[in-house]
PDB file of C-alpha atoms in Angstrom:
ATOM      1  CA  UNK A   1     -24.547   2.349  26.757  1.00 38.00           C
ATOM      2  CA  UNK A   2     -21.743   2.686  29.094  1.00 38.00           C
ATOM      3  CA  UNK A   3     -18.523   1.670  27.637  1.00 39.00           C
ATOM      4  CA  UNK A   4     -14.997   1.786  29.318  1.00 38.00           C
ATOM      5  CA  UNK A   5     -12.330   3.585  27.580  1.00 36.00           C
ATOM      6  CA  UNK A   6     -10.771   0.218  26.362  1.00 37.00           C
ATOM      7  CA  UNK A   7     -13.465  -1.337  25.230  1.00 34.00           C
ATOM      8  CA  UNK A   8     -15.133   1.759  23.890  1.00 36.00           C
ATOM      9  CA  UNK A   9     -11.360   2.342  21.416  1.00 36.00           C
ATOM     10  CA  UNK A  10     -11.104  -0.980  21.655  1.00 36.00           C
ATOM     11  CA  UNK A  11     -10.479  -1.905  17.765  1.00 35.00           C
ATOM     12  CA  UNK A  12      -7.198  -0.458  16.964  1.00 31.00           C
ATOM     13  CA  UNK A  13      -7.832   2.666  18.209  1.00 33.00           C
ATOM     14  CA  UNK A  14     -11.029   2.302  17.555  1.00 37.00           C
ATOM     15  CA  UNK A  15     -13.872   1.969  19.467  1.00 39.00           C
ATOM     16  CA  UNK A  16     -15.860  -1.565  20.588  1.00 36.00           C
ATOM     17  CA  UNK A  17     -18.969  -1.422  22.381  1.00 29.00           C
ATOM     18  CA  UNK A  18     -19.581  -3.102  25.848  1.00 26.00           C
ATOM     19  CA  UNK A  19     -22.613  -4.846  26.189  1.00 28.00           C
ATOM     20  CA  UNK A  20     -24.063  -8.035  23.522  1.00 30.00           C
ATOM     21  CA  UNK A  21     -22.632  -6.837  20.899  1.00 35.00           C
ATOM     22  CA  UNK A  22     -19.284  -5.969  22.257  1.00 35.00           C
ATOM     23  CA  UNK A  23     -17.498  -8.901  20.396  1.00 37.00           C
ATOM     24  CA  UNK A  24     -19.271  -8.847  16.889  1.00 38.00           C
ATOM     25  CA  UNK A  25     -17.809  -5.061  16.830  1.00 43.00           C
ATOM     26  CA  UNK A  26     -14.594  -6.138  17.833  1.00 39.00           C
ATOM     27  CA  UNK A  27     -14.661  -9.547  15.900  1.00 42.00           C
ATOM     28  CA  UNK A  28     -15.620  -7.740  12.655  1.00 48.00           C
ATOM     29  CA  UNK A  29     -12.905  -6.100  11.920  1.00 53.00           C
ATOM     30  CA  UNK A  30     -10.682  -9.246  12.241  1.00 50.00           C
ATOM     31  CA  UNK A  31      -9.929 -10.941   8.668  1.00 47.00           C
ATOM     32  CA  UNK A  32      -8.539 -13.152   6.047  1.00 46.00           C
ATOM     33  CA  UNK A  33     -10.013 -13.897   2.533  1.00 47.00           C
ATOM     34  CA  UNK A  34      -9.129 -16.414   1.010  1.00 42.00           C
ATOM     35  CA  UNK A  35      -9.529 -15.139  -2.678  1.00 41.00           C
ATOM     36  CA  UNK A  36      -6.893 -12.799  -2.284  1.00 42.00           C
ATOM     37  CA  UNK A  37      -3.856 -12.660  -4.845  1.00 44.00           C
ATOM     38  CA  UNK A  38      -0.675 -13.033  -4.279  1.00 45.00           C
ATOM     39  CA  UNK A  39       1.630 -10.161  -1.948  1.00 52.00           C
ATOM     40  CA  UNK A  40       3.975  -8.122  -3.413  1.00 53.00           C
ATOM     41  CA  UNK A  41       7.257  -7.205  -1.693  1.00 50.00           C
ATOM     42  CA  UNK A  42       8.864  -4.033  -2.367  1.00 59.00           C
ATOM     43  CA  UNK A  43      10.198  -1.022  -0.810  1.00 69.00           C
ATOM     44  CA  UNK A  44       6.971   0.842  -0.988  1.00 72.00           C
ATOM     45  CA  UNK A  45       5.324  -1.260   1.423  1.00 87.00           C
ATOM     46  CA  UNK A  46       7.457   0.544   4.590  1.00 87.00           C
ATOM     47  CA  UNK A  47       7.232   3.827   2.483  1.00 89.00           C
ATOM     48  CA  UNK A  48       5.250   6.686   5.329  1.00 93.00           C
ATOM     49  CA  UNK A  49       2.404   8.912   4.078  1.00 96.00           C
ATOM     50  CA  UNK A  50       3.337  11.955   2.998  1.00 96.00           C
ATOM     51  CA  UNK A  51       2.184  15.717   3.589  1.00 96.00           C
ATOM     52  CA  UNK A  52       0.686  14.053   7.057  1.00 96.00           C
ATOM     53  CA  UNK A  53      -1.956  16.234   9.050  1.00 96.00           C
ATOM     54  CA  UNK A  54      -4.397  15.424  11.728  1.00 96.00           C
ATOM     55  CA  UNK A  55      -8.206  15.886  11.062  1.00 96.00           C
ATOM     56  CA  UNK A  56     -10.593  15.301  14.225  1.00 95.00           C
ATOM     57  CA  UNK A  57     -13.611  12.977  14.148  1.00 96.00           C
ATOM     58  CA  UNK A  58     -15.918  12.528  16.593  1.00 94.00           C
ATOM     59  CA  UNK A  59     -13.220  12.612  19.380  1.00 94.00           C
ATOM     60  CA  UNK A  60     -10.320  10.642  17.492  1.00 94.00           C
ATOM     61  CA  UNK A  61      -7.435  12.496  15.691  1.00 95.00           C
ATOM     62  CA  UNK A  62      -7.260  10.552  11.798  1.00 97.00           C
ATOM     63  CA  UNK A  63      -4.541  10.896   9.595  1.00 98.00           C
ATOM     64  CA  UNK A  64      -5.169  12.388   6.213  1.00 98.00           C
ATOM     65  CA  UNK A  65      -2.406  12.257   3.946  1.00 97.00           C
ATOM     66  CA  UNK A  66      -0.830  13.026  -0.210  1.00 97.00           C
ATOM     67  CA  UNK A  67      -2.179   9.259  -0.048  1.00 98.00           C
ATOM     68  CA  UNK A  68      -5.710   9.943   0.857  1.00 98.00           C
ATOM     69  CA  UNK A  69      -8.444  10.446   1.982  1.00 98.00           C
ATOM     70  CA  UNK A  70      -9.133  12.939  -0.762  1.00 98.00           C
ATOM     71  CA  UNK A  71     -13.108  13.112  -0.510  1.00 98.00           C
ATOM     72  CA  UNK A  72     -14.854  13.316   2.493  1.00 98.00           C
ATOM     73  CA  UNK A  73     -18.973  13.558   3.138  1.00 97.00           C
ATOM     74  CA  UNK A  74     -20.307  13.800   6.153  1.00 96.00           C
ATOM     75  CA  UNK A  75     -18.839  10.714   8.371  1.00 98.00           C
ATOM     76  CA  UNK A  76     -18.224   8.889   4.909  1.00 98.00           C
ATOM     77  CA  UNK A  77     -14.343   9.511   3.458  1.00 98.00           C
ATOM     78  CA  UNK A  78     -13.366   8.244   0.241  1.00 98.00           C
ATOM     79  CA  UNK A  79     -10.091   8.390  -2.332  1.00 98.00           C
ATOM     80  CA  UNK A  80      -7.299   6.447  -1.159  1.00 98.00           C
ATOM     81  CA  UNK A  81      -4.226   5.843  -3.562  1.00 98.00           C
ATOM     82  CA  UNK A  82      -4.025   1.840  -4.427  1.00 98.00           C
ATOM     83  CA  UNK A  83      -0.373   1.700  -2.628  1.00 97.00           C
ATOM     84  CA  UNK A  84       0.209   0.376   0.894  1.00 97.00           C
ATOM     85  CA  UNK A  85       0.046   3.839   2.442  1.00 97.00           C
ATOM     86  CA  UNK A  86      -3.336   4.455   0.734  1.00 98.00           C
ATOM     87  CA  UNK A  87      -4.027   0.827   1.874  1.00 98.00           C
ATOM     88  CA  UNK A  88      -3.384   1.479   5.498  1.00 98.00           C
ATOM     89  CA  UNK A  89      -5.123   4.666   5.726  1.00 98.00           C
ATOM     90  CA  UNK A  90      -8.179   3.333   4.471  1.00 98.00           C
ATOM     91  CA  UNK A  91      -8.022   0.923   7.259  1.00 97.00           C
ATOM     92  CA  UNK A  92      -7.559   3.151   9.578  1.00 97.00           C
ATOM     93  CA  UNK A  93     -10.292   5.504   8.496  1.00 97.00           C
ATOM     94  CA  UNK A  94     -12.974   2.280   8.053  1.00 97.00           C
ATOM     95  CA  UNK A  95     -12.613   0.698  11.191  1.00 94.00           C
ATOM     96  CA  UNK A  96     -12.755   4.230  12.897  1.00 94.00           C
ATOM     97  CA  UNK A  97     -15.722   5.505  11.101  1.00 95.00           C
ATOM     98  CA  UNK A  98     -17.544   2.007  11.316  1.00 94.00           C
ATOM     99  CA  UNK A  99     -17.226   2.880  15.355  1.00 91.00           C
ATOM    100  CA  UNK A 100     -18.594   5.641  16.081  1.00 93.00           C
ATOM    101  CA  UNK A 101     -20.289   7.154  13.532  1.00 95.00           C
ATOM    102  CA  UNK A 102     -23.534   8.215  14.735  1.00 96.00           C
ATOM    103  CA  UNK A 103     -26.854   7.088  14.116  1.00 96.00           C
ATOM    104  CA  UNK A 104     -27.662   9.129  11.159  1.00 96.00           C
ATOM    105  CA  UNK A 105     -24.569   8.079   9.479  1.00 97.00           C
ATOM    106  CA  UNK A 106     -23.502   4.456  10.289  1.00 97.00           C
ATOM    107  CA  UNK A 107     -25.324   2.913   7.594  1.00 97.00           C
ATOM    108  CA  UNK A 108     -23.443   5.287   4.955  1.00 98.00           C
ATOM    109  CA  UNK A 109     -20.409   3.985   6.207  1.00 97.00           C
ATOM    110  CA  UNK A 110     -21.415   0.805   6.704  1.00 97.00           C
ATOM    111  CA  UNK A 111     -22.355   0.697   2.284  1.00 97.00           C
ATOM    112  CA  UNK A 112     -19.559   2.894   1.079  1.00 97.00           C
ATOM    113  CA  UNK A 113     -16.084   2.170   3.144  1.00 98.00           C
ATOM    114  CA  UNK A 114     -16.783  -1.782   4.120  1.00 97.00           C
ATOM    115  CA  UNK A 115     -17.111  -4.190   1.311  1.00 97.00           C
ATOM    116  CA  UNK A 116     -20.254  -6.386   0.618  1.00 96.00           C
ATOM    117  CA  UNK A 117     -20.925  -9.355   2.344  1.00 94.00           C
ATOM    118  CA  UNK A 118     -22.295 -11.422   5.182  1.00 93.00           C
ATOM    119  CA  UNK A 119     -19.512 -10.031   7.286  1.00 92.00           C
ATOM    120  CA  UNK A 120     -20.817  -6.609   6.910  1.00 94.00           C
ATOM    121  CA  UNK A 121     -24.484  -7.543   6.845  1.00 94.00           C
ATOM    122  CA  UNK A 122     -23.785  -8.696  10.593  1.00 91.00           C
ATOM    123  CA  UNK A 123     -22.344  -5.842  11.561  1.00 92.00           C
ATOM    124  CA  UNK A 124     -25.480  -3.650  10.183  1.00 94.00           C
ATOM    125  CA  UNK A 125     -27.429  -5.946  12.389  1.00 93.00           C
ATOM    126  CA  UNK A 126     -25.215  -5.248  15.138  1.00 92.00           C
ATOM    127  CA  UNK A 127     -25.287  -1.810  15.247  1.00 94.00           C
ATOM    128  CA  UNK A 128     -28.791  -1.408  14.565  1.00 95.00           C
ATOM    129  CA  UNK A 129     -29.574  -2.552  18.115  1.00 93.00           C
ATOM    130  CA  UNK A 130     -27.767   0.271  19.604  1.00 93.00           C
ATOM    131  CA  UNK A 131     -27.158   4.310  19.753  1.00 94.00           C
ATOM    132  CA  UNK A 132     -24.333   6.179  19.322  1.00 93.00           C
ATOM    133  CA  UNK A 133     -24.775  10.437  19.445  1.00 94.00           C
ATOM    134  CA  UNK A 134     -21.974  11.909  21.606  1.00 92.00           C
ATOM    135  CA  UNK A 135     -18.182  12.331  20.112  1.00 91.00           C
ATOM    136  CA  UNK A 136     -15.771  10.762  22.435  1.00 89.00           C
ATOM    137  CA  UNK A 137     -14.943  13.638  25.152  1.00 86.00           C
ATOM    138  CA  UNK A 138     -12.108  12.062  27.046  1.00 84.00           C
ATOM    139  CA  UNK A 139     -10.389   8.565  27.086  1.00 84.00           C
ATOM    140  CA  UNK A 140      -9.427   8.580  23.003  1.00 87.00           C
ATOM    141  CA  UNK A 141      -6.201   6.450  22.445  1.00 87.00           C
ATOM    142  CA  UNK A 142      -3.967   8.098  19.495  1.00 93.00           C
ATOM    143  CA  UNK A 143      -2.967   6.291  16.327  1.00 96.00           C
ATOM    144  CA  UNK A 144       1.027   5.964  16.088  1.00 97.00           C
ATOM    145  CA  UNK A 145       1.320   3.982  13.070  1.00 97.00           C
ATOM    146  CA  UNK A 146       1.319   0.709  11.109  1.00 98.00           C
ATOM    147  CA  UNK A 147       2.852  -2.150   9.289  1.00 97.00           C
ATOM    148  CA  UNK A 148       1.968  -4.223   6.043  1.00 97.00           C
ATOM    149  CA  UNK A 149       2.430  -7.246   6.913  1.00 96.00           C
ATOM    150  CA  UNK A 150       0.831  -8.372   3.347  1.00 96.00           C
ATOM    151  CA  UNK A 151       0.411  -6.232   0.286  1.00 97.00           C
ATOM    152  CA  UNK A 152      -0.851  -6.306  -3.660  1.00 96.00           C
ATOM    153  CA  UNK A 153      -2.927  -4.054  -5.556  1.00 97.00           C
ATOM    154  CA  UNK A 154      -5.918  -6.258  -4.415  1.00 98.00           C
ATOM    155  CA  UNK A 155      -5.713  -6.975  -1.151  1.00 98.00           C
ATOM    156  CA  UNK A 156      -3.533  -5.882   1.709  1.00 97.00           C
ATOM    157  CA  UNK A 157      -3.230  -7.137   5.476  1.00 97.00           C
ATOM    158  CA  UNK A 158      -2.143  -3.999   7.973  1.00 97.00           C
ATOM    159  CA  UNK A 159      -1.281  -4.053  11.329  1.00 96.00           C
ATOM    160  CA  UNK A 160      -2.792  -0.763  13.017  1.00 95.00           C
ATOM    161  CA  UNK A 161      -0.984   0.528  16.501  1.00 96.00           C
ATOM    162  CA  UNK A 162      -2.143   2.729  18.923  1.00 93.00           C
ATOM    163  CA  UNK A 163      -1.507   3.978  22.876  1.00 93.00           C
ATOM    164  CA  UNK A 164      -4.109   4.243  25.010  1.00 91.00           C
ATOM    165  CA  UNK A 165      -4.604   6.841  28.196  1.00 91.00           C
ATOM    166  CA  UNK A 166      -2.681   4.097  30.635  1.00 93.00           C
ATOM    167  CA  UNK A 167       0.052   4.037  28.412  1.00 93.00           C
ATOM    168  CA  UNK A 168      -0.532   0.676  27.507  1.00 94.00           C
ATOM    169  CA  UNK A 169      -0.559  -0.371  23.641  1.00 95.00           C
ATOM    170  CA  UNK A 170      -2.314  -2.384  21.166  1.00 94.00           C
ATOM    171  CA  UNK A 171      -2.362  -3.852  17.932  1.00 94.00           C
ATOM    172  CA  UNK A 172      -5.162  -4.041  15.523  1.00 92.00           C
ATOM    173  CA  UNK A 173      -5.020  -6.712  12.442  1.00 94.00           C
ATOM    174  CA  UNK A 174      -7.221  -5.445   9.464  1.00 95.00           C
ATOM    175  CA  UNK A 175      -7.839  -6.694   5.727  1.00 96.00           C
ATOM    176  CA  UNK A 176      -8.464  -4.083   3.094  1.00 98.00           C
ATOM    177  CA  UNK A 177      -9.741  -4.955  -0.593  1.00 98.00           C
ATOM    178  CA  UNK A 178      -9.723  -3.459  -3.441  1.00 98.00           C
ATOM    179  CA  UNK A 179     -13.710  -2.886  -4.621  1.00 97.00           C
ATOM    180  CA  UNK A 180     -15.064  -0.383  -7.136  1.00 95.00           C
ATOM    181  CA  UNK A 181     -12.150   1.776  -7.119  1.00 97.00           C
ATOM    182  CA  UNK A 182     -10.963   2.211  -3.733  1.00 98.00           C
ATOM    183  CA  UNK A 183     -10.062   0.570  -0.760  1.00 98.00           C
ATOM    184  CA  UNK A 184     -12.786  -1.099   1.515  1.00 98.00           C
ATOM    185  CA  UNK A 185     -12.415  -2.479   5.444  1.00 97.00           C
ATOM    186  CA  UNK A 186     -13.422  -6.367   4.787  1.00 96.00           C
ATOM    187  CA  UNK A 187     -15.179  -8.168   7.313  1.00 90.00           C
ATOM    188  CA  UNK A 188     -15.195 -11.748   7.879  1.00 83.00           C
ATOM    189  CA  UNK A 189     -18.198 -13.609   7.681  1.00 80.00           C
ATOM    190  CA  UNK A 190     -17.367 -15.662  10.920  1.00 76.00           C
ATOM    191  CA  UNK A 191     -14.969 -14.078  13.395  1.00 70.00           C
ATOM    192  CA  UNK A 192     -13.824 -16.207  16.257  1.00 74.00           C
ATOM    193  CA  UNK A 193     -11.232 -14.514  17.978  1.00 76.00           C
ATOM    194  CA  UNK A 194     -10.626 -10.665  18.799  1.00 80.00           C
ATOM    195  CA  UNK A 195      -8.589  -8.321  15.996  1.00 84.00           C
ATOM    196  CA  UNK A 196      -7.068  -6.576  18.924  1.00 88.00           C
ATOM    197  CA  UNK A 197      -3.794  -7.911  20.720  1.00 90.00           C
ATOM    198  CA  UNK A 198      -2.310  -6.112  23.658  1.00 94.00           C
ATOM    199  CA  UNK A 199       1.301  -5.467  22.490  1.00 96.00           C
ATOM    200  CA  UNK A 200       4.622  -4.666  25.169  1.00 95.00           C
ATOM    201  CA  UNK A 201       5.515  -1.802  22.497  1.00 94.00           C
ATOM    202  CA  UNK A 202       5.108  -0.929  18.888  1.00 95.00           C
ATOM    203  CA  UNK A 203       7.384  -2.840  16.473  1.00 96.00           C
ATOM    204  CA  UNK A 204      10.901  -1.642  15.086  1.00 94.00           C
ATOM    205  CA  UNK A 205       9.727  -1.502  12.079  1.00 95.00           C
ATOM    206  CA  UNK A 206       5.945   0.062  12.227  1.00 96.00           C
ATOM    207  CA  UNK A 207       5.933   3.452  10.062  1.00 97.00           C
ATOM    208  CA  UNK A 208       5.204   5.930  12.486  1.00 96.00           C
ATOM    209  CA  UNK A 209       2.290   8.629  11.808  1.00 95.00           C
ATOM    210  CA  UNK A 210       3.587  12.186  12.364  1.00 84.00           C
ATOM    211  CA  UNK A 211       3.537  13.128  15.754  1.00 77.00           C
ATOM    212  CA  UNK A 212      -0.224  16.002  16.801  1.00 74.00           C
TER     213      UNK A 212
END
């Protein structure tokens, strides 16, 4: 495996993998269910994360946050307040660790921070056909922030920005449910179009991570 540094951090400021399955990474992180309940408006949805640090993984700086995670094991992290920062950090965190977790620890993440389904089933599959050992050494994009663009205390849709090593930026649409007490990356059970949309410059209105 050879990836560029775009596609490679290609979901969000995550990482997509060149090759086959290049577009089922990419494409799996893309949603909309249709089960999910009404959004709530309030205040708290532009409310930032507080007591923000920076915790390394496997080449990518994460936010941790008052808001989670609180538990971590191994690649797996877990405890994320039901609120739209908690929301938006599990998002981040899922489609990070779904990435480029290595091959001893993909399928953990795969069964404890996406929620069941044929979406995730086909990403298993997916990932299963290739090998990931090495951290990411040079080329990471950092995370600058976010914005709900949907939120209730089942289902949230968050817009994920990022900068990449050109200087260029992106935007990276997830869906997060609500399963068995925490928040879980969904994944759509037939993606047609890429998650990730080359953006001019973060919105006005994106809550901004804390700056490394």
């Amino acid at each position: 495996m050879n990836p560029t540094s775009r596609h490679r951090l290609g979901v969000l400021a995550v990482v997509a993998f060149t090759g086959p399955i290049a577009a089922a990474a990419l494409l799996a992180c893309s949603s909309t269910d249709p089960t999910a309940s009404h959004p709530e408006t309030s205040a708290a949805v532009a409310t930032a994360p507080t007591g923000l640090h920076w915790q390394p993984f496997r080449g990518i700086d994460l936010p941790v946050s008052d808001q989670g995670p609180h538990h971590t094991d191994g690649a797996v992290v877990r405890g994320f307040d039901r609120s739209p920062a908690g929301a938006a950090l599990a998002a981040v965190h899922a489609s990070v660790r779904m990435s480029i977790a290595p091959d001893g620890a993909w399928a953990a993440v795969g069964q404890q921070m996406l929620g069941p389904g044929p979406g995730r089933d086909a990403w298993a599959t997916a990932r299963a056909q290739i090998s990931i050992t090495a951290p990411i050494t040079d080329g990471a994009p950092k995370l600058l922030g976010y914005r709900v663009t949907r939120y209730s205390p089942e289902a949230s849709d968050i817009e994920v920005y990022s900068r990449h090593p050109d200087n260029s930026a992106t935007r990276h649409d997830t869906h997060v449910l609500w399963q068995r007490e925490d928040w879980r990356l969904h994944l759509p059970e037939n993606p047609t179009t890429s998650p990730v949309t080359a953006v001019t410059s973060p919105p006005a209105d994106m809550v901004a991570f804390t700056p490394r």
